[in-house]
Structures are given as C-alpha cells and as structure tokens.
mmCIF file of C-alpha atoms in Angstrom:
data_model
loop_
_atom_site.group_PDB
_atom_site.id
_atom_site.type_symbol
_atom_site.label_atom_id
_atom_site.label_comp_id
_atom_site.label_asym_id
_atom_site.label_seq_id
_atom_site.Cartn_x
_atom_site.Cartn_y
_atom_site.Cartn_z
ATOM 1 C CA UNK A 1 0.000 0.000 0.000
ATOM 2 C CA UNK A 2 1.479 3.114 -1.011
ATOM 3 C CA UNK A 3 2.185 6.444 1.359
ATOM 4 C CA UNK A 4 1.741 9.575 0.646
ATOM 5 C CA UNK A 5 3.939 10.260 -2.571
ATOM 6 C CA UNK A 6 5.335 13.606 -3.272
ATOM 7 C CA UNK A 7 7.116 15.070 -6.264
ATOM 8 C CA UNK A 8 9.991 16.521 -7.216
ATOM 9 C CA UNK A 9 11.921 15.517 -4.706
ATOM 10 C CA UNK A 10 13.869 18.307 -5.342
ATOM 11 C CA UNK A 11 13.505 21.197 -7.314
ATOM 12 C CA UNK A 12 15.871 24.652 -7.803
ATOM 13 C CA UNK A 13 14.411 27.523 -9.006
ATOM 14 C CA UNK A 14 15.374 32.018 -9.670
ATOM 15 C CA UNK A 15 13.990 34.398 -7.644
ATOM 16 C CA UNK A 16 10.812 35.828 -9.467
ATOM 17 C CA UNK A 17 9.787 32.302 -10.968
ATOM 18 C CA UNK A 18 6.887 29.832 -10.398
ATOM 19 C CA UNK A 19 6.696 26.408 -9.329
ATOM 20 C CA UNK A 20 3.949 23.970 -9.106
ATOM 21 C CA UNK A 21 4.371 20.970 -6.124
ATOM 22 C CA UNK A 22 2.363 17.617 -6.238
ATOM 23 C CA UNK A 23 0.673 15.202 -3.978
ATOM 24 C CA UNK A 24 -0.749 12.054 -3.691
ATOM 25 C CA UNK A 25 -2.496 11.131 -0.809
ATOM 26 C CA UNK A 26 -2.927 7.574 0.423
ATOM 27 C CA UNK A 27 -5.667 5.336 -1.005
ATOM 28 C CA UNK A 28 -9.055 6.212 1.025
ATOM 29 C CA UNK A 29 -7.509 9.494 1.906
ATOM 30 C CA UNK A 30 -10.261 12.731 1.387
ATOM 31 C CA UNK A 31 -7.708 15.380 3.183
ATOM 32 C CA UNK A 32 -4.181 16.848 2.212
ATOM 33 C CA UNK A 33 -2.508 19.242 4.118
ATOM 34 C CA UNK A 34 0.347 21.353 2.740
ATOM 35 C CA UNK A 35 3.031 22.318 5.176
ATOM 36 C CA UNK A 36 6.119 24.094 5.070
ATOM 37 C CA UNK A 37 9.776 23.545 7.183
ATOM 38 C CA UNK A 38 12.304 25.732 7.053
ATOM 39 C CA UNK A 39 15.539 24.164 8.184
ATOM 40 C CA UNK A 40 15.722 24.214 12.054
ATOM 41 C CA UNK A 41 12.149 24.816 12.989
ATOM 42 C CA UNK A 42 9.019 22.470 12.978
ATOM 43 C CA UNK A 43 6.447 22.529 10.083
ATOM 44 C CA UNK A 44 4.490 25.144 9.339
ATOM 45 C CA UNK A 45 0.624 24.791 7.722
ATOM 46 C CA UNK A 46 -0.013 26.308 4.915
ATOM 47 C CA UNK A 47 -3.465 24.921 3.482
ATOM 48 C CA UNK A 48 -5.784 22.035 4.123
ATOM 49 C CA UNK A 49 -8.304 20.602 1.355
ATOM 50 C CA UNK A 50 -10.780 18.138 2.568
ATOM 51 C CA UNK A 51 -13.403 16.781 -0.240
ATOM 52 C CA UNK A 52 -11.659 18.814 -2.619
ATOM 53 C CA UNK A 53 -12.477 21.974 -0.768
ATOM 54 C CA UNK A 54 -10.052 24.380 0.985
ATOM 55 C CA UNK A 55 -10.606 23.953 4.773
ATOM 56 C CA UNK A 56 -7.823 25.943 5.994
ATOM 57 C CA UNK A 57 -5.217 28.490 5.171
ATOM 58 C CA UNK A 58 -2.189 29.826 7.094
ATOM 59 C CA UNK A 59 -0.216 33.070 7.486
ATOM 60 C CA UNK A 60 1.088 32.867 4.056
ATOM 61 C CA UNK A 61 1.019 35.323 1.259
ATOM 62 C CA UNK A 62 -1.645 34.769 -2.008
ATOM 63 C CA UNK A 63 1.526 34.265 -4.204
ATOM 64 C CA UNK A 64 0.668 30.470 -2.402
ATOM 65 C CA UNK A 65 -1.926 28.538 -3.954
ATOM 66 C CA UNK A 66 -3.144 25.153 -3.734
ATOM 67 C CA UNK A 67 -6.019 22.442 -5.133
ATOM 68 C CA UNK A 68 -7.130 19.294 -4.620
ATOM 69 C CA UNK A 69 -8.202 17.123 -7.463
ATOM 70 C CA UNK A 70 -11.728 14.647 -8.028
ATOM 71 C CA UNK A 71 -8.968 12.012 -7.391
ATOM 72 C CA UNK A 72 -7.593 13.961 -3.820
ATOM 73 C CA UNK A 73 -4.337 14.512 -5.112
ATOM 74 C CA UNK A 74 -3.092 18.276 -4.769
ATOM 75 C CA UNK A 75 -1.089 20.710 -5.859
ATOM 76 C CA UNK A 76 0.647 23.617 -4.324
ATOM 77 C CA UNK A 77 1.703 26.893 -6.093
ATOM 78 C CA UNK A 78 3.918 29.502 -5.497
ATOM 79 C CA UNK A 79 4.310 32.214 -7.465
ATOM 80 C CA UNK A 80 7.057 34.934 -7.500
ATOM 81 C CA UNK A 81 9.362 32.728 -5.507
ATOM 82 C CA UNK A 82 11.581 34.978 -2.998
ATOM 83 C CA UNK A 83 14.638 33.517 -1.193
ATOM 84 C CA UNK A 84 12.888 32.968 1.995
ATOM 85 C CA UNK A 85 10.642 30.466 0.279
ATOM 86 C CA UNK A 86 13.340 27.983 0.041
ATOM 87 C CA UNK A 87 12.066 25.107 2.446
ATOM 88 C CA UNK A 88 10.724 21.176 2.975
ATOM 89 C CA UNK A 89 7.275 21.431 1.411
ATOM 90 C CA UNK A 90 5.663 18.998 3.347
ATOM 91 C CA UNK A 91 2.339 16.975 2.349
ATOM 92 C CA UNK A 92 0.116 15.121 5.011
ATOM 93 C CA UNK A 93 -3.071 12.935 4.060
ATOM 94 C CA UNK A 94 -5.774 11.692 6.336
ATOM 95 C CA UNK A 95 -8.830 10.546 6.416
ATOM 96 C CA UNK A 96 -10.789 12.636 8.021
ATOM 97 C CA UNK A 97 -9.576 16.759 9.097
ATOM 98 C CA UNK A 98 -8.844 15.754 12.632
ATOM 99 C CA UNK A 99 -6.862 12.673 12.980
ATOM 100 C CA UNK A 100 -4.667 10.301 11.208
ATOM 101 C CA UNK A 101 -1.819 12.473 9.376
ATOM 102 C CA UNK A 102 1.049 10.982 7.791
ATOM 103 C CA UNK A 103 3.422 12.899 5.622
ATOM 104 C CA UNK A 104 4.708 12.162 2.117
ATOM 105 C CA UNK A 105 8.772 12.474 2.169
ATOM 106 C CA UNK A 106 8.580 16.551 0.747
ATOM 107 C CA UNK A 107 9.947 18.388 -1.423
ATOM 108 C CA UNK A 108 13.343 20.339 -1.238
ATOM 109 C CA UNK A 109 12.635 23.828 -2.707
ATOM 110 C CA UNK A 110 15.720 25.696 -3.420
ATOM 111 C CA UNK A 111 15.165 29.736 -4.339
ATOM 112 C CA UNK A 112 18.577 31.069 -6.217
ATOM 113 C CA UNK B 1 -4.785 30.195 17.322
ATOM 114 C CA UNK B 2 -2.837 27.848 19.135
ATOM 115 C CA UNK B 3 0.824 27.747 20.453
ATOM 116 C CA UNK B 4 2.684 24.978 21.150
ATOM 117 C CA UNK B 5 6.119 24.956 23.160
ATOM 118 C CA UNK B 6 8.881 22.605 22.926
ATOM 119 C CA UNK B 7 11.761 21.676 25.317
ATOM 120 C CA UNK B 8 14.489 21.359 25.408
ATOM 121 C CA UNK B 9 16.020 22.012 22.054
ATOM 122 C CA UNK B 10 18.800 19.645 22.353
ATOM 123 C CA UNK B 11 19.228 16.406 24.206
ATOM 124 C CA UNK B 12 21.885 14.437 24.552
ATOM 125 C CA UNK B 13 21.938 10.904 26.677
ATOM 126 C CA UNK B 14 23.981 7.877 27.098
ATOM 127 C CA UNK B 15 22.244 4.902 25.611
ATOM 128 C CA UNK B 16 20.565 3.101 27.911
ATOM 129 C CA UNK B 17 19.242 5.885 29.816
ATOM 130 C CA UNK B 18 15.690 7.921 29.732
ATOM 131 C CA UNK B 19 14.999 10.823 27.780
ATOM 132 C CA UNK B 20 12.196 13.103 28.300
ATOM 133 C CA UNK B 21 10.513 16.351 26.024
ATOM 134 C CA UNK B 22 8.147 17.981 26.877
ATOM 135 C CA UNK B 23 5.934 20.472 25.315
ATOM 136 C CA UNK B 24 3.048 22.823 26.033
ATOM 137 C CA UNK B 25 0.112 23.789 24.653
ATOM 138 C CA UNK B 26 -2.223 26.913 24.811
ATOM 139 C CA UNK B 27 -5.574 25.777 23.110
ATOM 140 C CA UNK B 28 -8.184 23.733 25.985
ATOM 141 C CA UNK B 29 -10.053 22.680 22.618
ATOM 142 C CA UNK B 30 -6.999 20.991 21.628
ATOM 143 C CA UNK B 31 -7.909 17.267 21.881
ATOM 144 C CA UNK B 32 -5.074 15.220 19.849
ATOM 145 C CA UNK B 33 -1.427 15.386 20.101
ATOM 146 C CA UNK B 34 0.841 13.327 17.962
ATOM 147 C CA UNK B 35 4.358 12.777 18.509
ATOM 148 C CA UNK B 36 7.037 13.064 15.261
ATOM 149 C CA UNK B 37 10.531 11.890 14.610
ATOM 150 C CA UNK B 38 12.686 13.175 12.170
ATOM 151 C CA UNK B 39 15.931 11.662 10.582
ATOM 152 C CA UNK B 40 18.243 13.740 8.876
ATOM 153 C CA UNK B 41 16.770 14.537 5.195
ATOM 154 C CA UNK B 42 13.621 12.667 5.824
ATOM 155 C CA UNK B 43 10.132 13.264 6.390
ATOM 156 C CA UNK B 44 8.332 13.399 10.079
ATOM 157 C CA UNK B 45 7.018 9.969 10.962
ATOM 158 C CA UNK B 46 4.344 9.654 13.203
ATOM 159 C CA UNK B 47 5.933 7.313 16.340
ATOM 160 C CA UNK B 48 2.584 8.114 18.928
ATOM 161 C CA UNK B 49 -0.109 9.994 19.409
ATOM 162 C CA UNK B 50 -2.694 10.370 22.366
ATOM 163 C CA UNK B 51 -5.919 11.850 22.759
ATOM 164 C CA UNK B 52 -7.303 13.979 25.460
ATOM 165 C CA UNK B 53 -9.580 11.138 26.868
ATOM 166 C CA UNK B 54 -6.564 9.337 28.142
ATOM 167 C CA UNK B 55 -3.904 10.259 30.501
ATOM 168 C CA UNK B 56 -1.197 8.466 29.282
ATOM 169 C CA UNK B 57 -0.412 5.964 26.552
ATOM 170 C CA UNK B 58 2.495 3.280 25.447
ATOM 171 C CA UNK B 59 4.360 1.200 22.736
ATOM 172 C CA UNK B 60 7.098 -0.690 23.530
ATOM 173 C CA UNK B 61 9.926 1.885 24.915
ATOM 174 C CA UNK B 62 7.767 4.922 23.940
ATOM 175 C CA UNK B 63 5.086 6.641 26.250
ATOM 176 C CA UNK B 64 3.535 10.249 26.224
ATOM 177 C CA UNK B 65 1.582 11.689 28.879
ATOM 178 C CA UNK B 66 -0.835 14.206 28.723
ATOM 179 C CA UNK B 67 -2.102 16.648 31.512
ATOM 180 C CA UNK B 68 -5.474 18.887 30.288
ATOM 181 C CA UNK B 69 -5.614 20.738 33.297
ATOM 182 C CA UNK B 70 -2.342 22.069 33.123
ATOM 183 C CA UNK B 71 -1.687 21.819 29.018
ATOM 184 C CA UNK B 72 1.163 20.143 28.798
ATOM 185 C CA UNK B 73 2.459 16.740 27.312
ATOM 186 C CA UNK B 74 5.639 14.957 27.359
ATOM 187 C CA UNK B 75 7.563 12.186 25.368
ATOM 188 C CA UNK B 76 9.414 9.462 27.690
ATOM 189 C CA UNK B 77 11.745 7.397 25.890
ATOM 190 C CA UNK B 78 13.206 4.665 27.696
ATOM 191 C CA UNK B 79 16.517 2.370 27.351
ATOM 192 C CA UNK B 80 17.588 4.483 24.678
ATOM 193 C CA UNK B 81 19.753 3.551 21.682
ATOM 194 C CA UNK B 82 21.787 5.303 18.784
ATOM 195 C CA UNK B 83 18.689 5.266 16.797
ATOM 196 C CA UNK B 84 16.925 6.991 18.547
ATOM 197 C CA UNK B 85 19.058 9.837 17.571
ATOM 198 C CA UNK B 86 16.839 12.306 15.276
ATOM 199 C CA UNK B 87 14.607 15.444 15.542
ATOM 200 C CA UNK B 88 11.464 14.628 17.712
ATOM 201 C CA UNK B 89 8.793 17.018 17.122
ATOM 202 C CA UNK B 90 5.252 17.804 19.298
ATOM 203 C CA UNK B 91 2.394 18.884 17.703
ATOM 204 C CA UNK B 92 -1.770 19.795 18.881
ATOM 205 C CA UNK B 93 -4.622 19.552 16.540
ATOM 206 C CA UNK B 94 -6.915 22.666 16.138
ATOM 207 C CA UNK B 95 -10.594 21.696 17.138
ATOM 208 C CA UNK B 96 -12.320 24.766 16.263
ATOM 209 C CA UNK B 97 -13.077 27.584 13.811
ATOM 210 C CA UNK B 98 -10.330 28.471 11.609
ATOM 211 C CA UNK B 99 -7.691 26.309 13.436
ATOM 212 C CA UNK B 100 -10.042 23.302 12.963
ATOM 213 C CA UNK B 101 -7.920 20.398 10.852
ATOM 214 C CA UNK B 102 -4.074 22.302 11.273
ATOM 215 C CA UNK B 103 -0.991 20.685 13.301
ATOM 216 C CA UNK B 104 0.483 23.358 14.987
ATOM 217 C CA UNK B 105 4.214 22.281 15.853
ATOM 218 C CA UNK B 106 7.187 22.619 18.269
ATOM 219 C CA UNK B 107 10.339 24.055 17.027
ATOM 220 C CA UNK B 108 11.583 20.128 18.154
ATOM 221 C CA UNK B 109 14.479 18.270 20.206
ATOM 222 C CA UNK B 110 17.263 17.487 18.888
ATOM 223 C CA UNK B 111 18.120 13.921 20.429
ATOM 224 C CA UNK B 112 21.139 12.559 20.363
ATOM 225 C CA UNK B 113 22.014 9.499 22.241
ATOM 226 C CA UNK B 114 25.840 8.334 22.578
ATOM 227 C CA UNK B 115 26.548 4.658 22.520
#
C-alpha cells in the first residue's frame, strides 16, 4: 500500500519564478494538508483541502496557492518565488480533518 | 490560534538511559497530540499519538503523557539507543473555527544518544 507520494523531490528555481508541487495522498484518503519547514524549525501549515475543498489556510502570502483534485491529489503553487521560500514542502493525508496524518517524504525547494 | 512549546532544544543521553521532552500547549479545545521523529533529510514519521480522553499511553519503549488541566504533554523514551538519535517534534490539533484540521508544531528536540 502506497504512502503519501510527493514530487519533485527536489527542485531549484530564480527568484521571481513559479513552481507547481504535487501530492498524492494515500488510497481512502479525502484530506491533504500542505506544510512548510524551514531548516531548524518544525512545520508550518499552509493549506488544508478536505473533499476537494479548501478547509484551511495559514499566514502565508496569495503568491501560495493550492487544489485538490476529483482524485484527492493536490497541488501547491507559489508564485514569485523569494529567497525565503526555500524550504521542505511537506504533504500530510488523512482521512478525516482531525486525525490520522502521515506525511509524504517533501519536497526540497531551493530559491537562487 | 494555538501555540505549542517545545523543550528542550537539544538532548543528549547515554544509551541506555531515559529521555524526556516535553511540550506545552495553549488551546483547551486541543484534543489530539501526535508525537514526530525526524531523521536527517527525511520526512516526520508519526511514532505516537494520544488523545485527550486518556492520561497516558504506550508502545514498547515509547510513552507520552498528557495533563489537560495544566496543558502540557511529554515524550518518555526509555533504554535508549543510537537510533533513537533524530529530531522529535510535538504537535496539537486545532478543534475549532479556523484552526479546525491544522498541526500546529514545536520548534523540536534534537536527540542525540551516545553509545
């Protein structure tokens, strides 16, 4: 049975461009989570979609974006990447909004 | 929303011994608290979690304990070994309005046990 699968692993990108993220949550799983982890700290939320509707958002700017799919997989945005966006982008799936969350392995996001 | 404090940063122990974090919480909604550790480069792996119907809960060499009244919760680790050694992170679930469905974490312990 798979986990939750994440992709790229790792990713560089210039200040000022775009970049999409991707998630797949585990079979049976209606809720993704998108979190972010800068290097030294714990993980910070950025959006929750539960039945393909956006549940929650965190203190993050509208260059982030994110949807969830008919299938529950996701996708995270960012647009107008700045230096302090380099981070582990972090996706959790559950099956329900308030219990069960297991995280895919992330992606490394790299800002030059 | 809620806030959720972690200490210490850093532990270090011999193996063998006990190692204890503990972490507090400022949300009495908050009813689950899960329990992370993460190895270098990987992701956060869930090792336990307890809810706010029970006091205290086990597996194996693992327990957490949870006190409502006074919002706080704690890891014990016991006969520790080398790989143990990672990032350990405590998190609460929000329960209500806008923090309903979000993990809100420590900044984590660094463990480190020495053989």
């Amino acid at each position: 049975d798979a986990g939750v699968t994440q992709s790229p692993t790792h990713l560089i990108k210039t200040r000022g461009q775009q970049v999409t993220l991707r998630c797949s949550p585990i079979s049976g799983h209606k809720s993704v989570s998108w979190y972010q982890q800068v290097l030294g700290q714990g993980p910070q939320f950025i959006f929750q979609y539960y039945e393909k509707e956006e549940r929650g958002r965190g203190n993050f700017p509208d260059r982030f974006s994110a949807r969830q799919f008919p299938n529950y997989s996701s996708e995270l945005n960012v647009n107008a990447l700045l230096l302090g966006d380099s981070a582990l982008y972090l996706c959790a799936s559950s099956p329900g909004q308030t219990y069960g969350y297991t995280f895919g392995s992330g992606t490394r996001l790299t800002v030059v | 929303g809620e806030n959720v404090e972690q200490h210490p940063s850093t532990l270090s122990v011999q193996e063998g011994d006990s190692a204890v974090i503990k972490c507090t919480y400022s949300d009495s909604a908050s009813n689950y608290f899960p329990w992370y550790k993460q190895e270098l480069g990987k992701r956060p792996q869930l090792i336990i979690d307890i809810r706010s119907n029970v006091g205290e809960k086990k597996d194996q060499r693992i327990a957490v304990t949870l006190n409502k009244t006074a919002k706080h919760f704690s890891l014990h680790i016991t006969e520790t070994q080398p790989e143990d050694s990672a990032v350990y992170f405590c998190a609460a679930l929000g329960e209500r309005g806008s923090t309903l469905g979000r993990l809100y974490f420590g900044r984590g312990t660094q463990l480190t046990v020495w053989p």
